[in-house]
PDB file of C-alpha atoms in Angstrom:
ATOM      1  CA  UNK A  10     -11.471 -16.932 -28.401  1.00  0.00           C
ATOM      2  CA  UNK A  11     -13.494 -14.829 -30.816  1.00  0.00           C
ATOM      3  CA  UNK A  12     -12.148 -16.084 -34.125  1.00  0.00           C
ATOM      4  CA  UNK A  13     -13.232 -13.010 -36.111  1.00  0.00           C
ATOM      5  CA  UNK A  14     -11.456 -10.552 -33.831  1.00  0.00           C
ATOM      6  CA  UNK A  15      -8.656  -8.312 -35.069  1.00  0.00           C
ATOM      7  CA  UNK A  16      -7.687  -6.954 -31.615  1.00  0.00           C
ATOM      8  CA  UNK A  17      -7.334  -8.937 -28.382  1.00  0.00           C
ATOM      9  CA  UNK A  18      -6.506  -7.012 -25.195  1.00  0.00           C
ATOM     10  CA  UNK A  19      -6.338  -9.123 -22.025  1.00  0.00           C
ATOM     11  CA  UNK A  20      -3.638  -7.193 -20.153  1.00  0.00           C
ATOM     12  CA  UNK A  21      -3.419  -7.090 -16.344  1.00  0.00           C
ATOM     13  CA  UNK A  22      -6.128  -9.634 -15.596  1.00  0.00           C
ATOM     14  CA  UNK A  23      -4.195 -12.109 -13.405  1.00  0.00           C
ATOM     15  CA  UNK A  24      -4.764 -14.789 -16.038  1.00  0.00           C
ATOM     16  CA  UNK A  25      -3.120 -18.150 -15.318  1.00  0.00           C
ATOM     17  CA  UNK A  26      -2.396 -21.260 -17.340  1.00  0.00           C
ATOM     18  CA  UNK A  27      -0.747 -21.399 -20.744  1.00  0.00           C
ATOM     19  CA  UNK A  28      -1.344 -19.789 -24.112  1.00  0.00           C
ATOM     20  CA  UNK A  29      -3.423 -22.381 -26.007  1.00  0.00           C
ATOM     21  CA  UNK A  30      -2.206 -23.795 -29.305  1.00  0.00           C
ATOM     22  CA  UNK A  31      -5.585 -22.852 -30.727  1.00  0.00           C
ATOM     23  CA  UNK A  32      -4.412 -19.250 -31.076  1.00  0.00           C
ATOM     24  CA  UNK A  33      -3.537 -20.369 -34.597  1.00  0.00           C
ATOM     25  CA  UNK A  34      -7.236 -19.999 -35.383  1.00  0.00           C
ATOM     26  CA  UNK A  35      -7.003 -16.241 -34.817  1.00  0.00           C
ATOM     27  CA  UNK A  36      -5.969 -15.764 -38.412  1.00  0.00           C
ATOM     28  CA  UNK A  37      -7.303 -12.206 -38.666  1.00  0.00           C
ATOM     29  CA  UNK A  38      -5.823 -10.945 -35.411  1.00  0.00           C
ATOM     30  CA  UNK A  39      -3.577  -7.903 -35.790  1.00  0.00           C
ATOM     31  CA  UNK A  40      -2.993  -6.829 -32.187  1.00  0.00           C
ATOM     32  CA  UNK A  41      -2.479  -9.592 -29.575  1.00  0.00           C
ATOM     33  CA  UNK A  42      -1.887  -8.514 -25.962  1.00  0.00           C
ATOM     34  CA  UNK A  43      -1.666 -10.735 -22.881  1.00  0.00           C
ATOM     35  CA  UNK A  44       0.703  -8.523 -20.926  1.00  0.00           C
ATOM     36  CA  UNK A  45       1.080  -8.449 -17.126  1.00  0.00           C
ATOM     37  CA  UNK A  46      -0.664 -11.672 -16.241  1.00  0.00           C
ATOM     38  CA  UNK A  47       0.561 -14.901 -14.638  1.00  0.00           C
ATOM     39  CA  UNK A  48       0.703 -17.054 -17.728  1.00  0.00           C
ATOM     40  CA  UNK A  49       3.174 -19.942 -17.811  1.00  0.00           C
ATOM     41  CA  UNK A  50       4.154 -22.602 -20.295  1.00  0.00           C
ATOM     42  CA  UNK A  51       5.664 -21.802 -23.671  1.00  0.00           C
ATOM     43  CA  UNK A  52       4.893 -19.490 -26.554  1.00  0.00           C
ATOM     44  CA  UNK A  53       3.185 -21.963 -28.919  1.00  0.00           C
ATOM     45  CA  UNK A  54       4.769 -22.498 -32.329  1.00  0.00           C
ATOM     46  CA  UNK A  55       1.280 -22.329 -33.796  1.00  0.00           C
ATOM     47  CA  UNK A  56       1.446 -18.535 -33.682  1.00  0.00           C
ATOM     48  CA  UNK A  57       2.887 -18.761 -37.197  1.00  0.00           C
ATOM     49  CA  UNK A  58      -0.673 -19.164 -38.505  1.00  0.00           C
ATOM     50  CA  UNK A  59      -1.555 -15.679 -37.216  1.00  0.00           C
ATOM     51  CA  UNK A  60      -0.478 -14.275 -40.553  1.00  0.00           C
ATOM     52  CA  UNK A  61      -2.083 -10.840 -40.077  1.00  0.00           C
ATOM     53  CA  UNK A  62      -0.360 -10.203 -36.738  1.00  0.00           C
ATOM     54  CA  UNK A  63       1.352  -6.825 -36.341  1.00  0.00           C
ATOM     55  CA  UNK A  64       1.716  -6.407 -32.557  1.00  0.00           C
ATOM     56  CA  UNK A  65       2.571  -9.301 -30.201  1.00  0.00           C
ATOM     57  CA  UNK A  66       2.782  -8.436 -26.491  1.00  0.00           C
ATOM     58  CA  UNK A  67       3.126 -11.212 -23.890  1.00  0.00           C
ATOM     59  CA  UNK A  68       5.603  -9.467 -21.600  1.00  0.00           C
ATOM     60  CA  UNK A  69       5.610  -9.593 -17.811  1.00  0.00           C
ATOM     61  CA  UNK A  70       4.346 -13.147 -17.373  1.00  0.00           C
ATOM     62  CA  UNK A  71       5.987 -16.418 -16.326  1.00  0.00           C
ATOM     63  CA  UNK A  72       6.476 -17.908 -19.772  1.00  0.00           C
ATOM     64  CA  UNK A  73       9.324 -20.391 -20.184  1.00  0.00           C
ATOM     65  CA  UNK A  74      10.935 -22.527 -22.851  1.00  0.00           C
ATOM     66  CA  UNK A  75      12.455 -21.211 -26.048  1.00  0.00           C
ATOM     67  CA  UNK A  76      11.241 -18.535 -28.424  1.00  0.00           C
ATOM     68  CA  UNK A  77       9.639 -20.244 -31.447  1.00  0.00           C
ATOM     69  CA  UNK A  78      11.517 -20.288 -34.758  1.00  0.00           C
ATOM     70  CA  UNK A  79       8.308 -19.873 -36.742  1.00  0.00           C
ATOM     71  CA  UNK A  80       8.338 -16.112 -37.356  1.00  0.00           C
ATOM     72  CA  UNK A  81       9.158 -16.372 -41.050  1.00  0.00           C
ATOM     73  CA  UNK A  82       5.470 -16.704 -42.010  1.00  0.00           C
ATOM     74  CA  UNK A  83       4.397 -13.691 -39.930  1.00  0.00           C
ATOM     75  CA  UNK A  84       5.685 -11.065 -42.295  1.00  0.00           C
ATOM     76  CA  UNK A  85       3.481  -8.225 -41.009  1.00  0.00           C
ATOM     77  CA  UNK A  86       4.846  -8.187 -37.455  1.00  0.00           C
ATOM     78  CA  UNK A  87       6.056  -4.736 -36.368  1.00  0.00           C
ATOM     79  CA  UNK A  88       6.530  -5.106 -32.607  1.00  0.00           C
ATOM     80  CA  UNK A  89       7.418  -8.055 -30.358  1.00  0.00           C
ATOM     81  CA  UNK A  90       7.433  -7.590 -26.590  1.00  0.00           C
ATOM     82  CA  UNK A  91       8.374 -10.731 -24.666  1.00  0.00           C
ATOM     83  CA  UNK A  92      10.396  -9.187 -21.840  1.00  0.00           C
ATOM     84  CA  UNK A  93      10.169 -10.098 -18.140  1.00  0.00           C
ATOM     85  CA  UNK A  94       9.574 -13.812 -18.567  1.00  0.00           C
ATOM     86  CA  UNK A  95      11.676 -16.942 -18.031  1.00  0.00           C
ATOM     87  CA  UNK A  96      12.433 -17.587 -21.693  1.00  0.00           C
ATOM     88  CA  UNK A  97      15.688 -19.370 -22.472  1.00  0.00           C
ATOM     89  CA  UNK A  98      17.677 -20.632 -25.408  1.00  0.00           C
ATOM     90  CA  UNK A  99      18.822 -18.630 -28.422  1.00  0.00           C
ATOM     91  CA  UNK A 100      17.359 -15.665 -30.222  1.00  0.00           C
ATOM     92  CA  UNK A 101      15.600 -17.124 -33.287  1.00  0.00           C
ATOM     93  CA  UNK A 102      17.370 -16.467 -36.558  1.00  0.00           C
ATOM     94  CA  UNK A 103      13.984 -16.447 -38.324  1.00  0.00           C
ATOM     95  CA  UNK A 104      13.172 -13.043 -36.811  1.00  0.00           C
ATOM     96  CA  UNK A 105      15.320 -11.508 -39.549  1.00  0.00           C
ATOM     97  CA  UNK A 106      12.509 -12.385 -41.982  1.00  0.00           C
ATOM     98  CA  UNK A 107      10.311  -9.739 -40.322  1.00  0.00           C
ATOM     99  CA  UNK A 108      11.352  -6.911 -42.603  1.00  0.00           C
ATOM    100  CA  UNK A 109       8.869  -4.497 -41.010  1.00  0.00           C
ATOM    101  CA  UNK A 110       9.959  -5.194 -37.414  1.00  0.00           C
ATOM    102  CA  UNK A 111      10.467  -1.931 -35.556  1.00  0.00           C
ATOM    103  CA  UNK A 112      10.622  -2.988 -31.884  1.00  0.00           C
ATOM    104  CA  UNK A 113      11.974  -6.096 -30.152  1.00  0.00           C
ATOM    105  CA  UNK A 114      11.902  -6.184 -26.350  1.00  0.00           C
ATOM    106  CA  UNK A 115      13.435  -9.486 -25.208  1.00  0.00           C
ATOM    107  CA  UNK A 116      15.144  -8.203 -22.063  1.00  0.00           C
ATOM    108  CA  UNK A 117      14.963  -9.702 -18.579  1.00  0.00           C
ATOM    109  CA  UNK A 118      14.840 -13.339 -19.588  1.00  0.00           C
ATOM    110  CA  UNK A 119      17.371 -16.189 -19.553  1.00  0.00           C
ATOM    111  CA  UNK A 120      18.294 -16.103 -23.212  1.00  0.00           C
ATOM    112  CA  UNK A 121      21.703 -17.448 -24.190  1.00  0.00           C
ATOM    113  CA  UNK A 122      23.565 -18.082 -27.403  1.00  0.00           C
ATOM    114  CA  UNK A 123      24.829 -15.393 -29.732  1.00  0.00           C
ATOM    115  CA  UNK A 124      23.155 -12.426 -31.398  1.00  0.00           C
ATOM    116  CA  UNK A 125      22.307 -13.519 -34.972  1.00  0.00           C
ATOM    117  CA  UNK A 126      24.228 -11.539 -37.578  1.00  0.00           C
ATOM    118  CA  UNK A 127      21.133 -11.802 -39.783  1.00  0.00           C
ATOM    119  CA  UNK A 128      19.450  -9.183 -37.579  1.00  0.00           C
ATOM    120  CA  UNK A 129      21.527  -6.635 -39.467  1.00  0.00           C
ATOM    121  CA  UNK A 130      18.924  -6.891 -42.239  1.00  0.00           C
ATOM    122  CA  UNK A 131      16.155  -5.439 -40.031  1.00  0.00           C
ATOM    123  CA  UNK A 132      16.136  -2.073 -41.732  1.00  0.00           C
ATOM    124  CA  UNK A 133      13.056  -0.764 -39.873  1.00  0.00           C
ATOM    125  CA  UNK A 134      14.286  -1.704 -36.389  1.00  0.00           C
ATOM    126  CA  UNK A 135      14.527   1.345 -34.142  1.00  0.00           C
ATOM    127  CA  UNK A 136      14.459  -0.203 -30.635  1.00  0.00           C
ATOM    128  CA  UNK A 137      16.251  -3.388 -29.568  1.00  0.00           C
ATOM    129  CA  UNK A 138      16.329  -4.395 -25.892  1.00  0.00           C
ATOM    130  CA  UNK A 139      18.350  -7.508 -25.037  1.00  0.00           C
ATOM    131  CA  UNK A 140      19.648  -6.557 -21.585  1.00  0.00           C
ATOM    132  CA  UNK A 141      19.681  -8.793 -18.494  1.00  0.00           C
ATOM    133  CA  UNK A 142      20.121 -12.084 -20.327  1.00  0.00           C
ATOM    134  CA  UNK A 143      22.995 -14.547 -20.817  1.00  0.00           C
ATOM    135  CA  UNK A 144      23.930 -13.730 -24.383  1.00  0.00           C
ATOM    136  CA  UNK A 145      27.544 -14.292 -25.369  1.00  0.00           C
ATOM    137  CA  UNK A 146      29.776 -14.019 -28.392  1.00  0.00           C
ATOM    138  CA  UNK A 147      30.595 -10.924 -30.384  1.00  0.00           C
ATOM    139  CA  UNK A 148      28.492  -8.024 -31.600  1.00  0.00           C
ATOM    140  CA  UNK A 149      27.768  -8.614 -35.310  1.00  0.00           C
ATOM    141  CA  UNK A 150      29.443  -6.176 -37.686  1.00  0.00           C
ATOM    142  CA  UNK A 151      26.206  -6.346 -39.695  1.00  0.00           C
ATOM    143  CA  UNK A 152      24.608  -4.106 -37.063  1.00  0.00           C
ATOM    144  CA  UNK A 153      26.233  -1.231 -38.910  1.00  0.00           C
ATOM    145  CA  UNK A 154      23.421  -1.665 -41.455  1.00  0.00           C
ATOM    146  CA  UNK A 155      20.723  -0.815 -38.890  1.00  0.00           C
ATOM    147  CA  UNK A 156      20.260   2.718 -40.132  1.00  0.00           C
ATOM    148  CA  UNK A 157      16.925   3.181 -38.315  1.00  0.00           C
ATOM    149  CA  UNK A 158      18.269   2.019 -34.945  1.00  0.00           C
ATOM    150  CA  UNK A 159      17.767   4.620 -32.228  1.00  0.00           C
ATOM    151  CA  UNK A 160      17.963   2.696 -28.947  1.00  0.00           C
ATOM    152  CA  UNK A 161      20.020  -0.454 -28.390  1.00  0.00           C
ATOM    153  CA  UNK A 162      20.482  -1.804 -24.885  1.00  0.00           C
ATOM    154  CA  UNK A 163      22.329  -5.088 -24.380  1.00  0.00           C
ATOM    155  CA  UNK A 164      23.926  -4.515 -20.991  1.00  0.00           C
ATOM    156  CA  UNK A 165      24.410  -7.209 -18.352  1.00  0.00           C
ATOM    157  CA  UNK A 166      25.140 -10.095 -20.701  1.00  0.00           C
ATOM    158  CA  UNK A 167      28.367 -11.953 -21.524  1.00  0.00           C
ATOM    159  CA  UNK A 168      29.173 -10.299 -24.843  1.00  0.00           C
ATOM    160  CA  UNK A 169      32.844 -10.428 -25.803  1.00  0.00           C
ATOM    161  CA  UNK A 170      35.169  -9.321 -28.564  1.00  0.00           C
ATOM    162  CA  UNK A 171      35.528  -5.761 -29.745  1.00  0.00           C
ATOM    163  CA  UNK A 172      32.911  -3.095 -30.333  1.00  0.00           C
ATOM    164  CA  UNK A 173      32.634  -3.007 -34.143  1.00  0.00           C
ATOM    165  CA  UNK A 174      33.615   0.235 -35.814  1.00  0.00           C
ATOM    166  CA  UNK A 175      30.622  -0.351 -38.094  1.00  0.00           C
ATOM    167  CA  UNK A 176      28.381   0.903 -35.286  1.00  0.00           C
ATOM    168  CA  UNK A 177      29.515   4.360 -36.358  1.00  0.00           C
ATOM    169  CA  UNK A 178      27.264   3.952 -39.414  1.00  0.00           C
ATOM    170  CA  UNK A 179      24.084   3.827 -37.303  1.00  0.00           C
ATOM    171  CA  UNK A 180      23.392   7.473 -37.972  1.00  0.00           C
ATOM    172  CA  UNK A 181      20.113   7.621 -36.032  1.00  0.00           C
ATOM    173  CA  UNK A 182      21.457   6.005 -32.860  1.00  0.00           C
ATOM    174  CA  UNK A 183      20.551   7.936 -29.708  1.00  0.00           C
ATOM    175  CA  UNK A 184      21.254   5.410 -26.928  1.00  0.00           C
ATOM    176  CA  UNK A 185      23.915   2.711 -26.808  1.00  0.00           C
ATOM    177  CA  UNK A 186      24.117   0.829 -23.515  1.00  0.00           C
ATOM    178  CA  UNK A 187      26.570  -2.079 -23.530  1.00  0.00           C
ATOM    179  CA  UNK A 188      27.901  -1.904 -19.986  1.00  0.00           C
ATOM    180  CA  UNK A 189      28.467  -4.989 -17.826  1.00  0.00           C
ATOM    181  CA  UNK A 190      29.732  -7.342 -20.527  1.00  0.00           C
ATOM    182  CA  UNK A 191      33.217  -8.610 -21.445  1.00  0.00           C
ATOM    183  CA  UNK A 192      34.003  -6.366 -24.409  1.00  0.00           C
ATOM    184  CA  UNK A 193      37.678  -5.690 -25.128  1.00  0.00           C
ATOM    185  CA  UNK A 194      39.915  -3.533 -27.267  1.00  0.00           C
ATOM    186  CA  UNK A 195      39.636   0.165 -27.906  1.00  0.00           C
ATOM    187  CA  UNK A 196      36.499   2.250 -28.244  1.00  0.00           C
ATOM    188  CA  UNK A 197      36.036   2.923 -31.980  1.00  0.00           C
ATOM    189  CA  UNK A 198      36.771   6.408 -33.251  1.00  0.00           C
ATOM    190  CA  UNK A 199      33.754   6.031 -35.556  1.00  0.00           C
ATOM    191  CA  UNK A 200      31.342   6.491 -32.646  1.00  0.00           C
ATOM    192  CA  UNK A 201      32.293  10.153 -32.767  1.00  0.00           C
ATOM    193  CA  UNK A 202      30.412  10.423 -36.072  1.00  0.00           C
ATOM    194  CA  UNK A 203      27.035   9.711 -34.461  1.00  0.00           C
ATOM    195  CA  UNK A 204      25.443  13.144 -34.456  1.00  0.00           C
ATOM    196  CA  UNK A 205      22.294  12.014 -32.624  1.00  0.00           C
ATOM    197  CA  UNK A 206      23.966   9.898 -29.931  1.00  0.00           C
ATOM    198  CA  UNK A 207      22.912  11.157 -26.502  1.00  0.00           C
ATOM    199  CA  UNK A 208      23.932   8.347 -24.148  1.00  0.00           C
ATOM    200  CA  UNK A 209      26.907   5.985 -24.332  1.00  0.00           C
ATOM    201  CA  UNK A 210      27.460   3.512 -21.490  1.00  0.00           C
ATOM    202  CA  UNK A 211      30.474   1.229 -21.864  1.00  0.00           C
ATOM    203  CA  UNK A 212      31.610   0.680 -18.268  1.00  0.00           C
ATOM    204  CA  UNK A 213      32.232  -2.678 -16.590  1.00  0.00           C
ATOM    205  CA  UNK A 214      33.882  -4.106 -19.684  1.00  0.00           C
ATOM    206  CA  UNK A 215      37.564  -4.608 -20.514  1.00  0.00           C
ATOM    207  CA  UNK A 216      38.185  -1.734 -22.913  1.00  0.00           C
ATOM    208  CA  UNK A 217      41.700  -0.297 -22.939  1.00  0.00           C
ATOM    209  CA  UNK A 218      43.473   2.758 -24.268  1.00  0.00           C
ATOM    210  CA  UNK A 219      42.006   6.244 -24.382  1.00  0.00           C
ATOM    211  CA  UNK A 220      38.555   7.384 -25.428  1.00  0.00           C
ATOM    212  CA  UNK A 221      39.039   8.837 -28.924  1.00  0.00           C
ATOM    213  CA  UNK A 222      39.149  12.594 -29.196  1.00  0.00           C
ATOM    214  CA  UNK A 223      36.385  12.369 -31.797  1.00  0.00           C
ATOM    215  CA  UNK A 224      34.047  10.811 -29.217  1.00  0.00           C
ATOM    216  CA  UNK A 225      34.862  13.500 -26.666  1.00  0.00           C
ATOM    217  CA  UNK A 226      34.278  16.166 -29.308  1.00  0.00           C
ATOM    218  CA  UNK A 227      30.756  14.834 -29.847  1.00  0.00           C
ATOM    219  CA  UNK A 228      29.883  16.220 -26.412  1.00  0.00           C
ATOM    220  CA  UNK A 229      30.234  19.761 -27.698  1.00  0.00           C
ATOM    221  CA  UNK A 230      29.729  19.361 -31.437  1.00  0.00           C
ATOM    222  CA  UNK A 231      26.810  16.935 -31.412  1.00  0.00           C
ATOM    223  CA  UNK A 232      24.284  15.550 -28.901  1.00  0.00           C
ATOM    224  CA  UNK A 233      26.358  13.338 -26.598  1.00  0.00           C
ATOM    225  CA  UNK A 234      25.263  14.247 -23.090  1.00  0.00           C
ATOM    226  CA  UNK A 235      26.320  11.216 -21.020  1.00  0.00           C
ATOM    227  CA  UNK A 236      29.421   9.071 -21.410  1.00  0.00           C
ATOM    228  CA  UNK A 237      30.511   6.443 -18.879  1.00  0.00           C
ATOM    229  CA  UNK A 238      33.490   4.069 -19.026  1.00  0.00           C
ATOM    230  CA  UNK A 239      35.938   2.233 -16.744  1.00  0.00           C
ATOM    231  CA  UNK A 240      38.087   5.346 -16.401  1.00  0.00           C
ATOM    232  CA  UNK A 241      38.715   5.418 -12.642  1.00  0.00           C
ATOM    233  CA  UNK A 242      42.318   4.278 -13.001  1.00  0.00           C
ATOM    234  CA  UNK A 243      42.970   4.803  -9.293  1.00  0.00           C
ATOM    235  CA  UNK A 244      40.480   2.000  -8.627  1.00  0.00           C
ATOM    236  CA  UNK A 245      41.674  -0.339 -11.344  1.00  0.00           C
ATOM    237  CA  UNK A 246      39.935   1.214 -14.332  1.00  0.00           C
ATOM    238  CA  UNK A 247      41.387   0.196 -17.688  1.00  0.00           C
ATOM    239  CA  UNK A 248      40.676   3.195 -19.906  1.00  0.00           C
ATOM    240  CA  UNK A 249      41.507   6.890 -19.907  1.00  0.00           C
ATOM    241  CA  UNK A 250      38.659   9.298 -20.534  1.00  0.00           C
ATOM    242  CA  UNK A 251      39.104  13.045 -20.019  1.00  0.00           C
ATOM    243  CA  UNK A 252      35.500  13.781 -20.994  1.00  0.00           C
ATOM    244  CA  UNK A 253      33.448  11.106 -19.203  1.00  0.00           C
ATOM    245  CA  UNK A 254      30.507  12.044 -17.004  1.00  0.00           C
ATOM    246  CA  UNK A 255      31.033   8.960 -14.838  1.00  0.00           C
ATOM    247  CA  UNK A 256      34.056   6.735 -14.225  1.00  0.00           C
ATOM    248  CA  UNK A 257      33.885   3.188 -12.916  1.00  0.00           C
ATOM    249  CA  UNK A 258      36.685   0.932 -11.710  1.00  0.00           C
TER     250      UNK A 258
END
């Protein structure tokens, strides 16, 4: 490694082996990219010494093990992309210390555990991808504090409990994709307040009742262009939706 570097781009080079612990010596690095290689092993905990890091991209490799808990010292991080690996274990609670974090792509791994409620403090977060994992438990009510959130996709997990009405406070939300989980209860009326919401996918859950009139009204009053739920009652669907674009059993 070039220890004085501030940018390291090694994407798409068919690199093999593991990320060396010596990356801690890259103290001035701001932009670290090892995307689309064949790297294995773990993400070393020594990354916490990369105190100037802003962008961390190691997606589309064969990395395994857990995500390090050592993010609390990396206060400048703005984007983390670790998707399409074999990472497992929980989402680190320490990520909530990254007050400038805007993007977290952790989809297409083997992550389990619950979604930390502390992530509700990530005021700059606008994109959060957690889909195609094994996450379980409920959606934190603290997510109603994510006022910058525009795109949240957590489909194809094992999330349960109700969809918090607090999500109606995410005034900049444009996409909400929570299909293929085990969510229950009724769809919150408060989602009808989201003026910028364009896509809402809630199918393949266990919601019941009727889609609120306020949510249907958002299709004409606001930006909602696509709404999908389990509203094919002839095929065993559990919810009534007179305004859905697509109905699933």
